[in-house]
């Protein structure tokens, strides 16, 4: 197989891309970045990873996240499949739970939004993104929302409608 054929085959293979989603501006920006730059084929699945503090909140969190994704995704991304995994973080940190899921499912990529903690806060209190960079057994991208991203999001919000509820977007 030629190098160009290997590259073409690699770009069309199904990919499972995890995005840690907590509804912060940075995680929403990370989600949009994945849709615009990574999840480009019908074979790609974007799996939103959300964490709940109690098992009782699992179904509510699942439903809320599906509605949230439907609002975030736009008609330009109808080709992508979506999934949601709700992780109860009862006794472990969020980073640990995400990395355990990465070990279990083996996604092609994990994308996390950068937190709003200062360098000192991140060092003292810990950071989900830092933990995932150090411990996830897959490539990790930390996405940060820039002022240009915010301007683009505001423009798109004025013209984009959410994906209809009857669209077969879920895996």
Tab-separated table of C-alpha atoms in Angstrom:
chain	number	residue	atom	x	y	z
A	1	UNK	CA	0.000	0.000	0.000
A	2	UNK	CA	1.312	3.440	-0.922
A	3	UNK	CA	1.783	6.128	1.720
A	4	UNK	CA	-1.040	8.187	0.171
A	5	UNK	CA	-3.389	5.173	0.322
A	6	UNK	CA	-2.481	4.620	3.983
A	7	UNK	CA	-3.255	8.269	4.777
A	8	UNK	CA	-6.563	8.121	2.905
A	9	UNK	CA	-7.552	4.917	4.705
A	10	UNK	CA	-6.643	6.414	8.071
A	11	UNK	CA	-8.789	9.501	7.472
A	12	UNK	CA	-11.884	7.466	6.538
A	13	UNK	CA	-11.702	4.938	9.375
A	14	UNK	CA	-14.464	5.370	11.976
A	15	UNK	CA	-13.347	7.493	14.902
A	16	UNK	CA	-14.789	7.897	18.371
A	17	UNK	CA	-13.989	11.336	19.715
A	18	UNK	CA	-14.666	12.005	23.381
A	19	UNK	CA	-15.486	15.556	24.488
A	20	UNK	CA	-15.700	16.283	28.206
A	21	UNK	CA	-18.711	18.568	28.486
A	22	UNK	CA	-19.631	20.611	31.549
A	23	UNK	CA	-21.505	23.455	29.806
A	24	UNK	CA	-18.757	25.981	30.518
A	25	UNK	CA	-17.758	28.321	27.697
A	26	UNK	CA	-14.513	26.398	27.227
A	27	UNK	CA	-16.131	22.966	26.980
A	28	UNK	CA	-18.770	24.340	24.568
A	29	UNK	CA	-15.926	25.844	22.544
A	30	UNK	CA	-14.150	22.480	22.585
A	31	UNK	CA	-17.326	20.788	21.333
A	32	UNK	CA	-17.650	23.272	18.451
A	33	UNK	CA	-13.962	22.926	17.631
A	34	UNK	CA	-14.346	19.141	17.364
A	35	UNK	CA	-17.336	19.513	15.037
A	36	UNK	CA	-15.567	22.073	12.857
A	37	UNK	CA	-12.133	20.430	12.711
A	38	UNK	CA	-12.103	16.771	13.741
A	39	UNK	CA	-15.473	15.050	13.209
A	40	UNK	CA	-15.627	15.396	9.443
A	41	UNK	CA	-17.117	12.128	8.155
A	42	UNK	CA	-20.319	10.131	8.603
A	43	UNK	CA	-18.255	7.460	10.314
A	44	UNK	CA	-17.186	9.762	13.168
A	45	UNK	CA	-18.933	9.609	16.515
A	46	UNK	CA	-18.682	12.472	18.985
A	47	UNK	CA	-19.283	11.181	22.495
A	48	UNK	CA	-20.064	13.787	25.131
A	49	UNK	CA	-18.737	12.807	28.540
A	50	UNK	CA	-20.643	14.341	31.439
A	51	UNK	CA	-20.297	13.715	35.136
A	52	UNK	CA	-23.004	13.653	37.775
A	53	UNK	CA	-22.531	13.637	41.508
A	54	UNK	CA	-25.294	11.134	42.212
A	55	UNK	CA	-26.655	8.088	40.422
A	56	UNK	CA	-30.165	9.495	40.897
A	57	UNK	CA	-29.335	12.424	38.595
A	58	UNK	CA	-28.159	10.153	35.759
A	59	UNK	CA	-31.317	10.171	33.584
A	60	UNK	CA	-31.921	13.872	34.097
A	61	UNK	CA	-28.311	14.633	33.147
A	62	UNK	CA	-28.539	12.371	30.075
A	63	UNK	CA	-31.708	14.065	28.814
A	64	UNK	CA	-30.352	17.534	29.568
A	65	UNK	CA	-27.078	16.804	27.750
A	66	UNK	CA	-28.859	15.469	24.648
A	67	UNK	CA	-30.939	18.652	24.500
A	68	UNK	CA	-27.809	20.742	25.056
A	69	UNK	CA	-25.939	18.968	22.227
A	70	UNK	CA	-28.915	19.357	19.898
A	71	UNK	CA	-28.761	23.110	20.558
A	72	UNK	CA	-24.955	23.282	20.137
A	73	UNK	CA	-24.724	21.235	16.951
A	74	UNK	CA	-25.962	22.897	13.815
A	75	UNK	CA	-27.288	21.632	10.483
A	76	UNK	CA	-23.746	21.673	9.041
A	77	UNK	CA	-22.968	18.760	11.365
A	78	UNK	CA	-25.871	16.422	10.549
A	79	UNK	CA	-23.431	13.830	9.187
A	80	UNK	CA	-21.860	13.241	12.621
A	81	UNK	CA	-23.212	10.646	15.043
A	82	UNK	CA	-23.514	11.607	18.704
A	83	UNK	CA	-23.472	9.675	21.949
A	84	UNK	CA	-23.588	10.652	25.612
A	85	UNK	CA	-21.921	8.878	28.515
A	86	UNK	CA	-22.926	9.943	32.011
A	87	UNK	CA	-20.368	9.083	34.664
A	88	UNK	CA	-21.219	9.138	38.340
A	89	UNK	CA	-18.293	10.655	40.249
A	90	UNK	CA	-19.421	9.529	43.673
A	91	UNK	CA	-16.051	9.042	45.322
A	92	UNK	CA	-13.479	9.742	42.611
A	93	UNK	CA	-12.344	12.880	40.878
A	94	UNK	CA	-13.750	13.739	37.478
A	95	UNK	CA	-10.364	13.262	35.809
A	96	UNK	CA	-10.068	9.742	37.229
A	97	UNK	CA	-13.561	8.800	35.987
A	98	UNK	CA	-12.848	10.161	32.505
A	99	UNK	CA	-9.539	8.286	32.273
A	100	UNK	CA	-11.195	5.053	33.438
A	101	UNK	CA	-13.740	5.411	30.626
A	102	UNK	CA	-10.925	6.118	28.150
A	103	UNK	CA	-9.206	2.892	29.281
A	104	UNK	CA	-12.459	0.958	28.826
A	105	UNK	CA	-13.651	2.349	25.472
A	106	UNK	CA	-10.332	3.354	23.861
A	107	UNK	CA	-11.444	6.442	21.901
A	108	UNK	CA	-9.249	7.915	19.199
A	109	UNK	CA	-9.113	11.307	20.911
A	110	UNK	CA	-10.162	13.061	24.129
A	111	UNK	CA	-10.924	16.785	23.994
A	112	UNK	CA	-11.352	18.815	27.163
A	113	UNK	CA	-11.957	22.514	27.607
A	114	UNK	CA	-9.393	24.430	29.555
A	115	UNK	CA	-10.660	25.424	32.972
A	116	UNK	CA	-10.871	28.927	34.284
A	117	UNK	CA	-8.478	28.260	37.155
A	118	UNK	CA	-5.302	30.228	37.455
A	119	UNK	CA	-1.994	28.364	37.257
A	120	UNK	CA	-1.711	28.426	41.059
A	121	UNK	CA	-5.301	27.204	41.578
A	122	UNK	CA	-4.761	24.411	39.067
A	123	UNK	CA	-1.589	23.379	40.858
A	124	UNK	CA	-3.110	23.481	44.347
A	125	UNK	CA	-6.605	22.176	43.611
A	126	UNK	CA	-5.886	19.996	40.621
A	127	UNK	CA	-7.180	20.272	37.094
A	128	UNK	CA	-9.244	17.817	35.090
A	129	UNK	CA	-7.393	18.740	31.898
A	130	UNK	CA	-3.962	18.331	33.542
A	131	UNK	CA	-4.999	14.975	35.004
A	132	UNK	CA	-6.252	13.763	31.617
A	133	UNK	CA	-3.096	14.916	29.834
A	134	UNK	CA	-0.965	12.970	32.297
A	135	UNK	CA	-3.123	9.836	32.582
A	136	UNK	CA	-5.387	9.276	29.564
A	137	UNK	CA	-4.313	6.431	27.273
A	138	UNK	CA	-5.168	8.335	24.108
A	139	UNK	CA	-4.225	11.686	22.577
A	140	UNK	CA	-5.667	14.635	24.538
A	141	UNK	CA	-6.417	18.102	23.203
A	142	UNK	CA	-7.140	20.972	25.591
A	143	UNK	CA	-9.276	23.599	23.874
A	144	UNK	CA	-9.626	27.180	25.029
A	145	UNK	CA	-12.195	29.690	23.789
A	146	UNK	CA	-10.565	32.721	22.215
A	147	UNK	CA	-12.182	36.135	21.638
A	148	UNK	CA	-12.401	35.271	17.906
A	149	UNK	CA	-14.299	32.070	18.814
A	150	UNK	CA	-16.764	34.105	20.886
A	151	UNK	CA	-17.404	36.515	17.982
A	152	UNK	CA	-17.955	33.588	15.582
A	153	UNK	CA	-20.300	31.876	18.040
A	154	UNK	CA	-22.415	35.018	18.402
A	155	UNK	CA	-22.697	35.361	14.611
A	156	UNK	CA	-23.622	31.700	14.198
A	157	UNK	CA	-26.139	31.834	17.051
A	158	UNK	CA	-28.145	34.409	15.125
A	159	UNK	CA	-28.502	32.253	11.996
A	160	UNK	CA	-28.408	28.665	13.226
A	161	UNK	CA	-31.389	26.639	14.282
A	162	UNK	CA	-31.077	23.540	16.390
A	163	UNK	CA	-31.246	20.042	14.946
A	164	UNK	CA	-34.818	18.669	14.838
A	165	UNK	CA	-35.747	16.133	17.501
A	166	UNK	CA	-36.681	13.492	14.919
A	167	UNK	CA	-33.226	13.503	13.285
A	168	UNK	CA	-31.382	10.184	13.709
A	169	UNK	CA	-28.256	11.659	15.267
A	170	UNK	CA	-27.758	9.348	18.246
A	171	UNK	CA	-25.714	6.178	18.304
